[in-house]
XYZ file of C-alpha atoms in Angstrom:
240
model
C 63.121 -56.235 138.826
C 64.610 -55.632 135.646
C 66.210 -57.924 133.252
C 69.222 -55.595 133.296
C 69.552 -56.081 136.732
C 71.244 -59.490 136.063
C 75.034 -60.561 135.432
C 74.279 -64.077 134.155
C 71.633 -66.038 132.425
C 71.518 -69.436 133.188
C 69.648 -71.785 130.640
C 68.121 -74.927 130.490
C 68.553 -76.145 126.688
C 66.565 -79.014 125.599
C 63.063 -77.339 125.402
C 64.352 -73.737 125.652
C 66.809 -73.573 123.216
C 66.736 -76.779 120.989
C 63.427 -77.871 119.790
C 63.428 -81.476 121.622
C 59.496 -82.051 121.129
C 60.040 -82.024 117.298
C 63.273 -84.208 117.444
C 61.803 -86.489 119.696
C 58.910 -87.081 117.649
C 61.219 -87.149 114.483
C 63.292 -89.866 116.046
C 60.607 -91.763 117.118
C 59.294 -92.520 113.883
C 60.767 -95.775 113.497
C 58.839 -96.745 116.492
C 55.464 -94.945 116.251
C 54.900 -96.182 112.667
C 54.878 -99.844 113.560
C 51.879 -98.944 115.972
C 48.706 -100.479 114.665
C 47.175 -97.485 115.303
C 47.578 -93.367 115.050
C 49.652 -92.092 118.230
C 48.968 -88.157 118.653
C 51.851 -86.058 119.116
C 50.886 -85.152 122.518
C 50.456 -88.793 123.212
C 54.050 -89.395 122.450
C 55.295 -86.565 124.259
C 53.434 -87.332 127.377
C 54.476 -90.870 127.292
C 57.955 -90.177 126.887
C 58.044 -87.502 129.771
C 56.584 -90.125 132.110
C 59.306 -92.868 131.245
C 61.933 -90.232 130.951
C 61.194 -88.831 134.697
C 60.925 -92.486 135.999
C 64.311 -93.621 134.291
C 65.867 -90.387 135.681
C 64.810 -91.261 139.224
C 66.328 -94.708 138.710
C 69.514 -94.261 137.438
C 70.497 -90.629 138.033
C 74.271 -91.177 137.090
C 73.466 -92.921 133.641
C 74.269 -90.405 131.009
C 71.618 -89.312 128.595
C 72.538 -90.906 125.577
C 72.230 -94.158 127.339
C 69.186 -93.604 129.170
C 67.202 -92.652 126.332
C 67.567 -96.223 124.544
C 65.688 -97.567 128.064
C 63.073 -94.672 127.243
C 62.613 -96.213 123.800
C 62.221 -99.613 125.126
C 59.537 -99.185 127.618
C 57.689 -96.906 124.588
C 57.937 -99.826 122.687
C 56.090 -102.189 125.525
C 53.609 -99.437 126.184
C 52.734 -99.565 122.675
C 52.767 -103.147 122.069
C 55.641 -103.290 119.467
C 58.924 -105.010 119.227
C 62.208 -102.809 119.040
C 65.485 -104.107 118.444
C 68.391 -102.789 120.884
C 70.218 -101.173 118.029
C 67.052 -98.970 117.268
C 66.816 -98.000 121.003
C 70.628 -96.921 120.918
C 70.194 -95.173 117.622
C 67.537 -92.868 119.562
C 70.026 -92.276 122.198
C 72.161 -90.949 119.734
C 69.770 -88.831 118.380
C 69.785 -86.089 120.648
C 72.684 -84.177 118.853
C 70.659 -83.971 115.656
C 67.670 -82.392 117.506
C 66.726 -78.950 115.522
C 67.635 -75.330 117.392
C 64.496 -73.048 117.698
C 64.707 -70.780 114.873
C 65.623 -67.800 117.112
C 67.975 -69.366 119.571
C 71.313 -68.458 117.784
C 70.677 -64.950 117.032
C 69.246 -64.147 120.658
C 72.162 -65.717 122.126
C 74.351 -63.957 120.195
C 72.730 -60.521 121.371
C 72.753 -61.575 125.050
C 76.550 -62.676 124.852
C 77.363 -59.047 124.567
C 75.452 -58.380 127.725
C 75.492 -61.384 130.047
C 77.668 -64.443 130.919
C 75.716 -67.224 129.270
C 75.786 -70.387 131.038
C 74.145 -74.015 130.399
C 72.206 -76.180 133.195
C 71.245 -79.282 131.098
C 69.866 -82.901 131.776
C 71.806 -84.293 128.789
C 75.366 -85.315 128.753
C 78.385 -83.729 127.636
C 78.695 -85.456 124.025
C 74.947 -84.972 123.440
C 75.422 -81.256 124.314
C 78.482 -80.657 122.196
C 75.980 -81.671 119.232
C 73.497 -78.907 120.245
C 75.955 -76.245 120.472
C 76.917 -76.578 117.375
C 73.173 -75.037 116.103
C 73.638 -72.782 118.776
C 76.309 -70.926 117.651
C 77.523 -69.037 120.626
C 80.618 -69.950 123.205
C 78.814 -70.481 126.672
C 80.927 -69.335 129.731
C 79.912 -72.521 131.892
C 78.319 -75.907 130.762
C 76.940 -78.045 133.733
C 75.177 -81.130 132.520
C 73.611 -83.995 134.352
C 76.720 -86.141 133.821
C 78.764 -83.546 135.454
C 76.634 -83.463 138.310
C 75.490 -87.201 138.815
C 71.642 -86.128 138.716
C 68.818 -84.653 136.494
C 66.938 -81.848 137.040
C 64.533 -81.278 139.301
C 67.420 -82.428 141.383
C 68.458 -80.080 143.902
C 71.939 -81.165 143.508
C 71.764 -79.701 139.916
C 71.256 -76.228 141.001
C 73.385 -76.347 143.948
C 76.304 -77.576 141.809
C 75.543 -74.821 139.535
C 75.662 -71.729 142.316
C 78.757 -73.402 143.795
C 80.768 -73.283 140.538
C 79.388 -70.039 139.440
C 80.283 -68.548 142.722
C 84.108 -69.226 141.690
C 83.438 -67.108 138.763
C 82.444 -64.244 140.686
C 78.632 -64.994 140.225
C 76.442 -64.588 143.100
C 72.930 -66.082 143.270
C 70.917 -62.887 143.174
C 72.852 -62.029 139.723
C 71.390 -64.713 138.256
C 68.444 -65.236 135.891
C 67.587 -68.880 135.423
C 65.897 -69.120 131.971
C 63.998 -72.080 130.924
C 60.537 -73.474 129.714
C 60.300 -76.155 131.729
C 58.003 -75.675 134.954
C 58.598 -79.248 136.399
C 62.547 -79.514 135.623
C 63.737 -75.774 136.102
C 61.144 -73.083 137.340
C 60.259 -75.444 140.737
C 63.747 -75.926 141.615
C 64.898 -72.113 141.149
C 62.140 -70.981 143.218
C 63.439 -73.513 146.132
C 67.113 -72.116 145.722
C 66.050 -68.591 145.426
C 66.768 -67.967 142.286
C 65.042 -65.127 139.879
C 63.526 -66.952 136.846
C 62.315 -66.301 133.253
C 60.200 -68.843 131.590
C 60.641 -68.821 127.978
C 57.164 -70.396 127.019
C 57.781 -72.255 123.881
C 54.481 -74.352 124.227
C 52.220 -71.317 124.120
C 49.167 -71.865 122.639
C 49.282 -75.427 123.345
C 47.645 -77.721 125.880
C 49.552 -79.424 128.445
C 52.935 -80.000 129.421
C 54.169 -81.781 126.142
C 57.504 -84.015 127.132
C 57.695 -82.665 130.645
C 55.878 -83.435 133.739
C 53.019 -81.452 135.103
C 55.195 -79.444 137.775
C 52.478 -79.698 140.596
C 52.071 -76.696 142.439
C 52.706 -74.034 139.658
C 56.008 -72.340 140.467
C 56.355 -68.672 140.087
C 58.507 -66.535 137.606
C 59.503 -63.278 137.423
C 59.746 -63.013 133.874
C 57.858 -64.367 130.898
C 58.359 -64.600 127.114
C 56.871 -66.873 124.503
C 60.483 -67.133 122.564
C 63.767 -65.805 122.738
C 63.072 -63.368 120.093
C 60.804 -61.699 122.525
C 63.458 -61.854 125.484
C 65.854 -60.169 123.017
C 63.296 -57.212 122.414
C 62.465 -56.642 125.950
C 66.161 -56.429 126.905
C 66.556 -53.846 123.880
C 63.550 -51.889 125.307
C 65.061 -51.710 128.910
C 68.119 -50.276 127.445
C 66.305 -47.490 125.288
C 64.260 -46.492 128.057
């Protein structure tokens, strides 16, 4: 299997192209600064993953910008501090300000010359529009949890994407699903028979950060520690 075998790259965005962990930690500072002890980065991310995944199961049709305030409220309760609702709401609106990884825009601009580029994201359309400006590329299709009415790792998201890509002339065997999260993306990609590429942004760090443990480790067909490495591998294939 080669990178050049595929017609479309379908991307998770937050965690893969946008540095959501840094964005979360920064936007949670009004809360974490009030905790009466030091809360480590890993503790913040792991607690966020737990509450986010639980709430996504409880309210799958709630837009991400409206789901995150509930996550913020749950974190405040867990850490024993108060959180006024307007502060919770402000956290939900922070998604549009989360930073892109330094290599994302340039990598996407290169890959756009060779593939259809597609987003399959767990955020809502309004939040993604803010992140998209930082990525500086026009995607060929954008599928959000708000569009689907479900959150990854639900099979519904992948069924929705496959059905819609088929209308664009892209078959399942022509798709390479490209993502950081083993829990949200590679597990369901395995179930749906999609080839996948792991962008291991957390290389060198312990644990799974802002994503839940995937359980049984899914398989993947390619692994790179950055988007820049993916580009280099593609260039090497073209020149070989």
